[in-house]
Amino acid sequence: MNMTYRSPATTIEPQLSSNSSSSAPPCLHTDCGASPSSREIQEILPHLTPKQLAEAVWYFAQHDTKPSTDLMDAIADSIHGKLAQCSGQDLSNTLWAFATLKYQPTEQWWRDFELQVFGALTDLTDRQLANLLWGFAVLERRPPPPPSPSPQQQQTPSSSTGPAEAASTGPSAGSTAALDWLSEREERRGSGWVLDPLLAHSCAGGFQGYSASSLHLLVWSLGKLHHLPPAAWMEAFLPAAEAQFFRFTPTELANILWALAKLGATLPSDWLDKLLLVAQWRFPSFPARLLSIVAWSTATLNHRPQLEWLMCFEEQVRAKFLDFTGHELACVAWSLRCFGFSTRHNAVFYMLQKQQSFLAADFEILSNPKLLRQVLGWKAAARSEEEAEAAEGSDGEAAGEGESGGANGRRIFGGEDVNRAS
C-alpha cells in the first residue's frame, strides 16, 4: 500500500493594500521619509535601475509584505523592460522574491527571463543559481518532457547526449554542449527549458565551492519539480553532498532524503547509510515532523537502515510521540513495516495502545480510513485503495512546497520548509 505524505501549508498573508504601502523599500521612500502609496510607487518605477527594482521586490518579500496584484504587475512590467540590464544577482533576487510572494508573471515575461538567465549562466554564483532553481520550483516552472528518441537516435547514443552529461568533461565543453543543445531545441522550447543548462553549469566543476545550503536547495528544487537530473549530475552531486553531511541542518538532511525519494533516485547503499548515520547522531535535534520525513523517504528509497539506526529511531519516536500528527504517525508506521517490523511490534501501534487518553492524533487517524489501515497494517482491496488515493491525494499543500505525485508511484506531499534567504 502506498503512503501519502501530507503536511500543512505555509502561506504569506497580504499586508499591503492597493492604495498604500506600510513597508515600502527605502529606495521608494519620499524625500521626507514617508512611505509612498501604491500609485506613487508605480509612478516611481520607470525611474529605477534594474538593481533598484530587484531590491525593491526583494525587500517586500523579506518583510512578508505582499503588494496588490496591480502593483506587482507594474513591478514585473518594469523589470521586464530592463531584463537585458539585469545582473545575475538582480535575476536571482527578482525570482526569489516572486516565488516568496507567490506571484506568477506572464508567459512572455517568463520566456524573456529564461533567455536572460541563460545569457548570465557563467556569471551566477552557487547561491544565485540555487535561488533561481528554488524560484522555478516554487512557481512550478517545469521543463517540457524530453521527446521520444527516434530509431536513428537510439542507434547513435552520442547524438542524444544532454548538456549535463557533456558538461562533466569540463566547463568549456559543457558550455559548448549547452549552446548546441539550445540551438537544437529552439523550435520546441517550452516552460522551464533553461533548467537543464542551469544543471549543466552547476555540475561542470563538480560543485566545487558550493555551500551545503546551495546543494540542499538544488536537489530540493529538483524533487519539487519531479525533474530527475542526468546521471552525470547525480554522480557529481553525491560526493559533493557527502563532503557536506556534517554541515547540513536537520531540515536540510530530511529535505535531501525527501527530494531523492521523490525523484526515485538509485543511490549507493554506502552513501545512504552515511547520511542516515549523520542524521542518527543528530536525532535529538530532529522534531517529530522531520523524523517522519526521514523514515518515509528512506522506506520509499527501498533502503533498510542498520539495526542500530532503527533502534535509535524507535527511541526517538517514543520520546516525541505526543508531537506527531496522525498523518505523520501513519507515515512512520508504514515506514517501520517497510523496514521489517510487524504491526504488533511497531512502535507507533505500541504507543497508541499505551496512551491513557485520546489525543488529536488519535481522532485524526480514526477519522481517516486510509491512515487507520496504515497504522493497523490492514490490507485494502485494490479498487477501494485506488479510490482512497484519488480522494485523499489532492488535500492541501506542503510546508516544503511539496507537489502531489512521487517516486515509484507513491503520492506524497513534500518536505520541510527550506531556507530561502537570498
Short mmCIF file of C-alpha atoms in Angstrom, two decimals:
data_model
loop_
_atom_site.label_atom_id
_atom_site.label_comp_id
_atom_site.label_asym_id
_atom_site.label_seq_id
_atom_site.Cartn_x
_atom_site.Cartn_y
_atom_site.Cartn_z
CA MET A 1 0.00 0.00 0.00
CA ASN A 2 1.37 3.39 -0.95
CA MET A 3 1.75 6.01 1.73
CA THR A 4 0.73 9.63 1.18
CA TYR A 5 2.82 12.27 2.93
CA ARG A 6 0.75 15.34 3.72
CA SER A 7 1.53 18.43 5.77
CA PRO A 8 0.04 21.87 6.39
CA ALA A 9 0.74 24.73 4.03
CA THR A 10 2.73 27.82 4.83
CA THR A 11 1.43 31.00 3.24
CA ILE A 12 2.27 34.67 3.21
CA GLU A 13 -0.67 36.84 4.16
CA PRO A 14 -1.09 40.03 2.12
CA GLN A 15 -0.23 43.08 4.19
CA LEU A 16 -0.16 45.83 1.59
CA SER A 17 -3.40 47.38 0.35
CA SER A 18 -3.86 48.61 -3.20
CA ASN A 19 -3.68 52.26 -2.08
CA SER A 20 -0.90 52.36 0.49
CA SER A 21 2.40 50.82 1.46
CA SER A 22 3.15 50.44 5.14
CA SER A 23 6.51 48.79 4.50
CA ALA A 24 7.97 50.09 1.26
CA PRO A 25 11.66 49.64 0.34
CA PRO A 26 13.94 52.55 1.28
CA CYS A 27 14.56 53.36 -2.39
CA LEU A 28 10.84 54.11 -2.79
CA HIS A 29 10.50 56.47 0.17
CA THR A 30 9.72 60.13 -0.45
CA ASP A 31 12.09 62.99 0.35
CA CYS A 32 10.52 63.43 3.78
CA GLY A 33 10.97 59.73 4.55
CA ALA A 34 7.29 58.86 4.26
CA SER A 35 6.21 55.51 2.84
CA PRO A 36 4.52 56.14 -0.55
CA SER A 37 1.18 54.82 -1.75
CA SER A 38 0.94 52.11 -4.40
CA ARG A 39 0.05 54.70 -7.03
CA GLU A 40 3.08 56.78 -6.11
CA ILE A 41 5.27 53.69 -6.29
CA GLN A 42 4.01 52.93 -9.80
CA GLU A 43 4.98 56.45 -10.84
CA ILE A 44 8.49 55.93 -9.44
CA LEU A 45 9.11 52.52 -11.05
CA PRO A 46 10.14 53.74 -14.55
CA HIS A 47 12.94 55.79 -12.99
CA LEU A 48 14.51 52.91 -11.03
CA THR A 49 17.53 50.95 -12.20
CA PRO A 50 17.30 47.15 -12.62
CA LYS A 51 19.21 46.76 -9.35
CA GLN A 52 16.78 49.05 -7.51
CA LEU A 53 13.77 47.23 -8.96
CA ALA A 54 15.16 43.86 -7.89
CA GLU A 55 15.99 45.19 -4.43
CA ALA A 56 12.51 46.71 -4.10
CA VAL A 57 10.63 43.47 -4.77
CA TRP A 58 13.19 41.55 -2.69
CA TYR A 59 12.52 43.95 0.20
CA PHE A 60 8.78 43.28 0.01
CA ALA A 61 9.42 39.53 0.13
CA GLN A 62 11.90 39.78 3.01
CA HIS A 63 9.35 41.67 5.10
CA ASP A 64 6.43 39.33 4.29
CA THR A 65 4.66 42.27 2.67
CA LYS A 66 2.69 41.35 -0.43
CA PRO A 67 1.78 44.28 -2.67
CA SER A 68 -1.50 44.37 -4.54
CA THR A 69 -1.77 42.46 -7.81
CA ASP A 70 -1.77 45.73 -9.79
CA LEU A 71 1.42 46.88 -8.09
CA MET A 72 3.12 43.52 -8.58
CA ASP A 73 2.13 43.59 -12.26
CA ALA A 74 3.62 47.08 -12.56
CA ILE A 75 6.86 45.96 -10.88
CA ALA A 76 7.06 42.90 -13.15
CA ASP A 77 6.49 45.06 -16.25
CA SER A 78 9.21 47.48 -15.18
CA ILE A 79 11.66 44.63 -14.58
CA HIS A 80 10.65 43.03 -17.89
CA GLY A 81 11.55 46.18 -19.78
CA LYS A 82 15.04 46.20 -18.24
CA LEU A 83 15.87 42.48 -18.20
CA ALA A 84 18.77 42.98 -20.60
CA GLN A 85 20.46 45.18 -17.99
CA CYS A 86 19.91 42.80 -15.04
CA SER A 87 22.91 41.16 -13.41
CA GLY A 88 22.90 37.61 -12.09
CA GLN A 89 22.18 38.95 -8.60
CA ASP A 90 19.26 41.00 -9.93
CA LEU A 91 17.79 37.96 -11.67
CA SER A 92 18.23 35.81 -8.57
CA ASN A 93 16.71 38.39 -6.22
CA THR A 94 13.77 39.00 -8.55
CA LEU A 95 12.77 35.37 -8.95
CA TRP A 96 13.36 34.61 -5.28
CA ALA A 97 11.03 37.47 -4.36
CA PHE A 98 8.36 36.47 -6.89
CA ALA A 99 8.41 32.91 -5.56
CA THR A 100 8.29 34.03 -1.93
CA LEU A 101 5.34 36.30 -2.71
CA LYS A 102 3.71 33.54 -4.82
CA TYR A 103 3.50 35.91 -7.76
CA GLN A 104 3.18 34.26 -11.18
CA PRO A 105 4.36 36.51 -14.04
CA THR A 106 3.10 36.28 -17.61
CA GLU A 107 4.30 33.66 -20.07
CA GLN A 108 6.11 36.29 -22.14
CA TRP A 109 7.85 37.55 -19.02
CA TRP A 110 8.97 34.00 -18.25
CA ARG A 111 10.32 33.42 -21.75
CA ASP A 112 12.38 36.61 -21.77
CA PHE A 113 13.55 35.99 -18.21
CA GLU A 114 14.73 32.48 -19.07
CA LEU A 115 16.69 33.82 -22.04
CA GLN A 116 18.36 36.36 -19.78
CA VAL A 117 19.20 33.67 -17.21
CA PHE A 118 20.77 31.56 -19.94
CA GLY A 119 22.90 34.51 -21.02
CA ALA A 120 24.05 35.08 -17.45
CA LEU A 121 24.93 31.44 -16.68
CA THR A 122 28.66 31.94 -16.33
CA ASP A 123 28.19 34.93 -14.02
CA LEU A 124 25.99 33.15 -11.45
CA THR A 125 27.32 32.23 -8.02
CA ASP A 126 26.29 28.96 -6.42
CA ARG A 127 23.76 30.74 -4.21
CA GLN A 128 22.27 32.71 -7.09
CA LEU A 129 21.91 29.56 -9.17
CA ALA A 130 20.34 27.70 -6.25
CA ASN A 131 17.89 30.54 -5.60
CA LEU A 132 16.90 30.59 -9.27
CA LEU A 133 16.16 26.86 -9.20
CA TRP A 134 14.22 27.32 -5.98
CA GLY A 135 12.15 30.03 -7.64
CA PHE A 136 11.42 27.81 -10.64
CA ALA A 137 10.36 25.04 -8.27
CA VAL A 138 8.07 27.10 -6.05
CA LEU A 139 6.39 28.73 -9.06
CA GLU A 140 6.20 25.30 -10.73
CA ARG A 141 8.02 26.34 -13.88
CA ARG A 142 8.68 22.82 -15.10
CA PRO A 143 10.72 21.95 -18.18
CA PRO A 144 8.97 20.15 -21.04
CA PRO A 145 9.21 16.35 -21.05
CA PRO A 146 12.04 15.01 -23.22
CA PRO A 147 10.94 13.85 -26.69
CA SER A 148 10.85 10.17 -27.50
CA PRO A 149 14.10 9.20 -29.21
CA SER A 150 13.89 8.32 -32.89
CA PRO A 151 15.20 4.94 -34.11
CA GLN A 152 18.28 6.71 -35.51
CA GLN A 153 18.99 8.40 -32.16
CA GLN A 154 18.65 5.07 -30.37
CA GLN A 155 21.35 3.62 -32.65
CA THR A 156 23.71 6.57 -32.02
CA PRO A 157 23.78 7.27 -28.28
CA SER A 158 26.26 10.14 -28.65
CA SER A 159 23.72 12.22 -30.57
CA SER A 160 21.35 12.26 -27.62
CA THR A 161 23.89 13.48 -25.08
CA GLY A 162 22.36 16.25 -22.98
CA PRO A 163 24.15 19.34 -21.74
CA ALA A 164 24.65 17.99 -18.23
CA GLU A 165 26.42 14.85 -19.47
CA ALA A 166 28.64 16.86 -21.79
CA ALA A 167 29.40 19.35 -19.05
CA SER A 168 31.04 16.63 -17.00
CA THR A 169 34.01 16.73 -19.39
CA GLY A 170 34.83 20.28 -18.34
CA PRO A 171 33.48 23.84 -18.18
CA SER A 172 34.37 24.69 -21.78
CA ALA A 173 32.90 21.51 -23.19
CA GLY A 174 29.81 21.96 -21.03
CA SER A 175 29.20 25.48 -22.34
CA THR A 176 29.57 24.34 -25.96
CA ALA A 177 27.26 21.39 -25.44
CA ALA A 178 24.66 23.56 -23.74
CA LEU A 179 24.73 26.03 -26.65
CA ASP A 180 24.39 23.24 -29.21
CA TRP A 181 21.58 21.73 -27.19
CA LEU A 182 19.79 25.08 -27.00
CA SER A 183 20.06 25.53 -30.76
CA GLU A 184 18.53 22.11 -31.39
CA ARG A 185 15.63 22.87 -29.06
CA GLU A 186 14.98 26.38 -30.39
CA GLU A 187 11.74 25.43 -32.13
CA ARG A 188 10.33 23.34 -29.29
CA ARG A 189 11.48 25.46 -26.38
CA GLY A 190 8.89 25.49 -23.62
CA SER A 191 8.30 26.15 -19.97
CA GLY A 192 11.42 25.90 -17.83
CA TRP A 193 13.74 25.00 -20.71
CA VAL A 194 16.63 26.81 -19.03
CA LEU A 195 16.64 24.35 -16.12
CA ASP A 196 18.84 21.85 -17.97
CA PRO A 197 21.51 24.44 -18.86
CA LEU A 198 21.47 25.56 -15.23
CA LEU A 199 22.05 21.97 -14.11
CA ALA A 200 24.79 21.51 -16.70
CA HIS A 201 26.59 24.62 -15.49
CA SER A 202 26.20 23.70 -11.82
CA CYS A 203 27.90 20.32 -12.15
CA ALA A 204 30.51 21.31 -14.75
CA GLY A 205 33.05 21.94 -12.00
CA GLY A 206 31.92 19.10 -9.75
CA PHE A 207 30.08 21.56 -7.47
CA GLN A 208 33.41 22.91 -6.30
CA GLY A 209 32.83 25.80 -3.90
CA TYR A 210 29.14 25.07 -3.42
CA SER A 211 27.87 25.55 0.13
CA ALA A 212 25.77 22.97 1.95
CA SER A 213 22.76 25.28 1.72
CA SER A 214 23.11 25.66 -2.06
CA LEU A 215 23.44 21.90 -2.61
CA HIS A 216 20.33 21.38 -0.49
CA LEU A 217 18.32 23.94 -2.47
CA LEU A 218 19.38 22.41 -5.78
CA VAL A 219 18.24 18.89 -5.02
CA TRP A 220 15.12 20.05 -3.14
CA SER A 221 14.09 22.07 -6.20
CA LEU A 222 14.54 19.07 -8.47
CA GLY A 223 12.39 16.97 -6.15
CA LYS A 224 9.70 19.62 -6.15
CA LEU A 225 9.77 19.80 -9.95
CA HIS A 226 9.84 15.99 -10.36
CA HIS A 227 12.81 16.56 -12.65
CA LEU A 228 15.29 13.69 -12.44
CA PRO A 229 18.70 15.10 -13.41
CA PRO A 230 21.06 13.24 -15.76
CA ALA A 231 23.30 10.54 -14.35
CA ALA A 232 26.36 12.80 -14.69
CA TRP A 233 24.74 15.40 -12.45
CA MET A 234 23.94 12.83 -9.76
CA GLU A 235 27.44 11.37 -9.97
CA ALA A 236 28.86 14.81 -9.21
CA PHE A 237 26.25 15.72 -6.61
CA LEU A 238 26.56 12.66 -4.35
CA PRO A 239 30.24 13.09 -3.38
CA ALA A 240 29.79 16.86 -3.10
CA ALA A 241 26.85 16.36 -0.73
CA GLU A 242 28.73 13.69 1.25
CA ALA A 243 31.54 16.16 1.89
CA GLN A 244 28.95 18.50 3.44
CA PHE A 245 26.99 15.94 5.51
CA PHE A 246 28.02 17.47 8.81
CA ARG A 247 27.20 20.98 7.61
CA PHE A 248 23.59 20.25 6.68
CA THR A 249 20.93 21.27 9.19
CA PRO A 250 18.37 18.64 10.30
CA THR A 251 15.84 20.22 7.94
CA GLU A 252 18.28 20.07 5.05
CA LEU A 253 19.17 16.43 5.75
CA ALA A 254 15.48 15.49 5.77
CA ASN A 255 14.79 17.51 2.62
CA ILE A 256 17.66 15.92 0.71
CA LEU A 257 16.32 12.47 1.52
CA TRP A 258 12.80 13.59 0.63
CA ALA A 259 13.88 15.00 -2.73
CA LEU A 260 15.89 11.92 -3.68
CA ALA A 261 12.95 9.72 -2.72
CA LYS A 262 10.60 11.82 -4.82
CA LEU A 263 12.93 11.58 -7.78
CA GLY A 264 13.12 7.80 -7.45
CA ALA A 265 16.90 8.07 -7.44
CA THR A 266 19.03 4.94 -7.30
CA LEU A 267 21.57 5.57 -4.56
CA PRO A 268 24.63 3.63 -3.39
CA SER A 269 23.79 1.91 -0.10
CA ASP A 270 27.03 3.12 1.49
CA TRP A 271 26.22 6.75 0.67
CA LEU A 272 22.71 6.46 2.07
CA ASP A 273 23.93 4.71 5.23
CA LYS A 274 26.44 7.51 5.85
CA LEU A 275 23.73 10.16 5.50
CA LEU A 276 21.44 8.22 7.85
CA LEU A 277 24.28 7.83 10.35
CA VAL A 278 24.80 11.60 10.42
CA ALA A 279 21.06 12.04 10.91
CA GLN A 280 21.14 9.46 13.72
CA TRP A 281 23.84 11.37 15.58
CA ARG A 282 21.66 14.46 15.39
CA PHE A 283 18.31 12.81 16.15
CA PRO A 284 17.88 14.83 19.38
CA SER A 285 17.63 17.95 17.17
CA PHE A 286 15.03 16.39 14.86
CA PRO A 287 11.41 17.35 15.61
CA ALA A 288 8.71 14.76 15.06
CA ARG A 289 7.88 16.07 11.60
CA LEU A 290 11.43 15.63 10.33
CA LEU A 291 11.63 12.14 11.82
CA SER A 292 8.55 11.13 9.84
CA ILE A 293 10.00 12.63 6.63
CA VAL A 294 13.29 10.76 7.10
CA ALA A 295 11.50 7.47 7.74
CA TRP A 296 9.13 7.87 4.80
CA SER A 297 11.92 8.88 2.43
CA THR A 298 14.19 6.01 3.46
CA ALA A 299 11.38 3.48 3.04
CA THR A 300 10.42 4.97 -0.33
CA LEU A 301 14.02 4.54 -1.47
CA ASN A 302 13.62 0.82 -0.62
CA HIS A 303 16.51 1.01 1.82
CA ARG A 304 16.58 -0.81 5.17
CA PRO A 305 18.69 1.09 7.71
CA GLN A 306 21.18 -0.56 10.03
CA LEU A 307 19.80 -2.16 13.22
CA GLU A 308 21.43 0.45 15.47
CA TRP A 309 19.77 3.22 13.43
CA LEU A 310 16.39 1.54 13.74
CA MET A 311 16.75 1.21 17.50
CA CYS A 312 17.70 4.89 17.86
CA PHE A 313 14.86 5.93 15.57
CA GLU A 314 12.32 3.90 17.55
CA GLU A 315 13.58 5.51 20.75
CA GLN A 316 13.03 8.96 19.20
CA VAL A 317 9.50 8.02 18.11
CA ARG A 318 8.62 7.02 21.66
CA ALA A 319 10.23 10.11 23.21
CA LYS A 320 8.49 12.54 20.83
CA PHE A 321 5.29 10.59 20.33
CA LEU A 322 2.99 13.37 21.55
CA ASP A 323 4.42 15.76 18.93
CA PHE A 324 3.39 13.69 15.92
CA THR A 325 0.24 14.36 13.91
CA GLY A 326 -1.93 11.44 12.92
CA HIS A 327 -0.67 11.56 9.36
CA GLU A 328 2.96 11.60 10.49
CA LEU A 329 2.34 8.61 12.77
CA ALA A 330 0.78 6.71 9.89
CA CYS A 331 3.84 7.50 7.75
CA VAL A 332 6.14 6.23 10.49
CA ALA A 333 4.06 3.07 10.99
CA TRP A 334 4.12 2.39 7.25
CA SER A 335 7.87 3.00 7.10
CA LEU A 336 8.61 0.70 10.02
CA ARG A 337 6.68 -2.09 8.33
CA CYS A 338 8.76 -1.50 5.20
CA PHE A 339 11.83 -1.91 7.42
CA GLY A 340 10.57 -5.32 8.56
CA PHE A 341 8.61 -4.57 11.74
CA SER A 342 5.28 -6.30 12.15
CA THR A 343 2.20 -4.32 13.12
CA ARG A 344 2.21 -5.69 16.66
CA HIS A 345 5.90 -4.91 17.14
CA ASN A 346 5.59 -1.46 15.63
CA ALA A 347 6.48 1.44 17.94
CA VAL A 348 3.55 3.52 16.67
CA PHE A 349 0.98 0.81 17.39
CA TYR A 350 2.55 0.16 20.79
CA MET A 351 2.48 3.82 21.82
CA LEU A 352 -1.08 4.33 20.61
CA GLN A 353 -2.20 1.43 22.81
CA LYS A 354 -0.22 2.75 25.76
CA GLN A 355 -1.88 6.19 25.86
CA GLN A 356 -4.27 6.75 28.76
CA SER A 357 -6.38 9.34 26.94
CA PHE A 358 -7.32 10.21 23.38
CA LEU A 359 -5.10 12.73 21.58
CA ALA A 360 -5.73 14.84 18.50
CA ALA A 361 -3.64 12.33 16.53
CA ASP A 362 -5.98 9.52 17.62
CA PHE A 363 -9.00 11.35 16.25
CA GLU A 364 -7.13 12.17 13.03
CA ILE A 365 -6.28 8.51 12.49
CA LEU A 366 -9.71 7.15 13.45
CA SER A 367 -11.49 9.63 11.17
CA ASN A 368 -9.37 8.71 8.16
CA PRO A 369 -9.79 5.09 6.96
CA LYS A 370 -6.57 5.20 4.99
CA LEU A 371 -4.49 6.31 7.98
CA LEU A 372 -6.19 3.71 10.15
CA ARG A 373 -5.29 0.98 7.66
CA GLN A 374 -1.69 2.15 7.64
CA VAL A 375 -1.39 2.12 11.42
CA LEU A 376 -3.06 -1.26 11.80
CA GLY A 377 -1.48 -2.80 8.72
CA TRP A 378 -4.79 -3.73 7.16
CA LYS A 379 -4.90 -4.67 3.51
CA ALA A 380 -7.49 -2.98 1.32
CA ALA A 381 -8.99 -4.19 -1.93
CA ALA A 382 -7.17 -2.76 -4.92
CA ARG A 383 -10.18 -0.85 -6.20
CA SER A 384 -11.06 0.74 -2.86
CA GLU A 385 -7.41 1.67 -2.34
CA GLU A 386 -7.28 3.45 -5.69
CA GLU A 387 -10.45 5.33 -4.80
CA ALA A 388 -8.96 6.34 -1.45
CA GLU A 389 -5.77 7.55 -3.15
CA ALA A 390 -7.78 9.63 -5.62
CA ALA A 391 -9.96 11.09 -2.88
CA GLU A 392 -7.19 11.86 -0.40
CA GLY A 393 -4.26 12.68 -2.66
CA SER A 394 -5.45 16.19 -3.50
CA ASP A 395 -5.65 17.55 0.05
CA GLY A 396 -3.55 20.58 0.90
CA GLU A 397 -0.10 21.84 0.00
CA ALA A 398 3.03 21.00 1.91
CA ALA A 399 5.17 23.26 4.02
CA GLY A 400 8.08 22.38 1.83
CA GLU A 401 6.11 23.27 -1.30
CA GLY A 402 5.51 19.59 -1.95
CA GLU A 403 3.68 18.51 -5.07
CA SER A 404 1.31 15.59 -5.49
CA GLY A 405 2.90 12.69 -7.28
CA GLY A 406 6.01 10.84 -6.25
CA ALA A 407 8.70 8.31 -6.73
CA ASN A 408 7.79 4.75 -7.57
CA GLY A 409 4.12 5.61 -7.95
CA ARG A 410 3.73 6.90 -4.39
CA ARG A 411 1.83 10.12 -3.91
CA ILE A 412 3.47 12.40 -1.38
CA PHE A 413 3.34 15.94 -0.12
CA GLY A 414 6.75 17.50 0.22
CA GLY A 415 9.47 18.02 2.72
CA GLU A 416 10.10 20.62 5.34
CA ASP A 417 10.21 24.33 4.50
CA VAL A 418 13.57 25.42 3.11
CA ASN A 419 15.95 28.24 3.95
CA ARG A 420 15.31 30.78 1.25
CA ALA A 421 17.40 33.76 2.35
CA SER A 422 18.89 35.47 -0.68
#
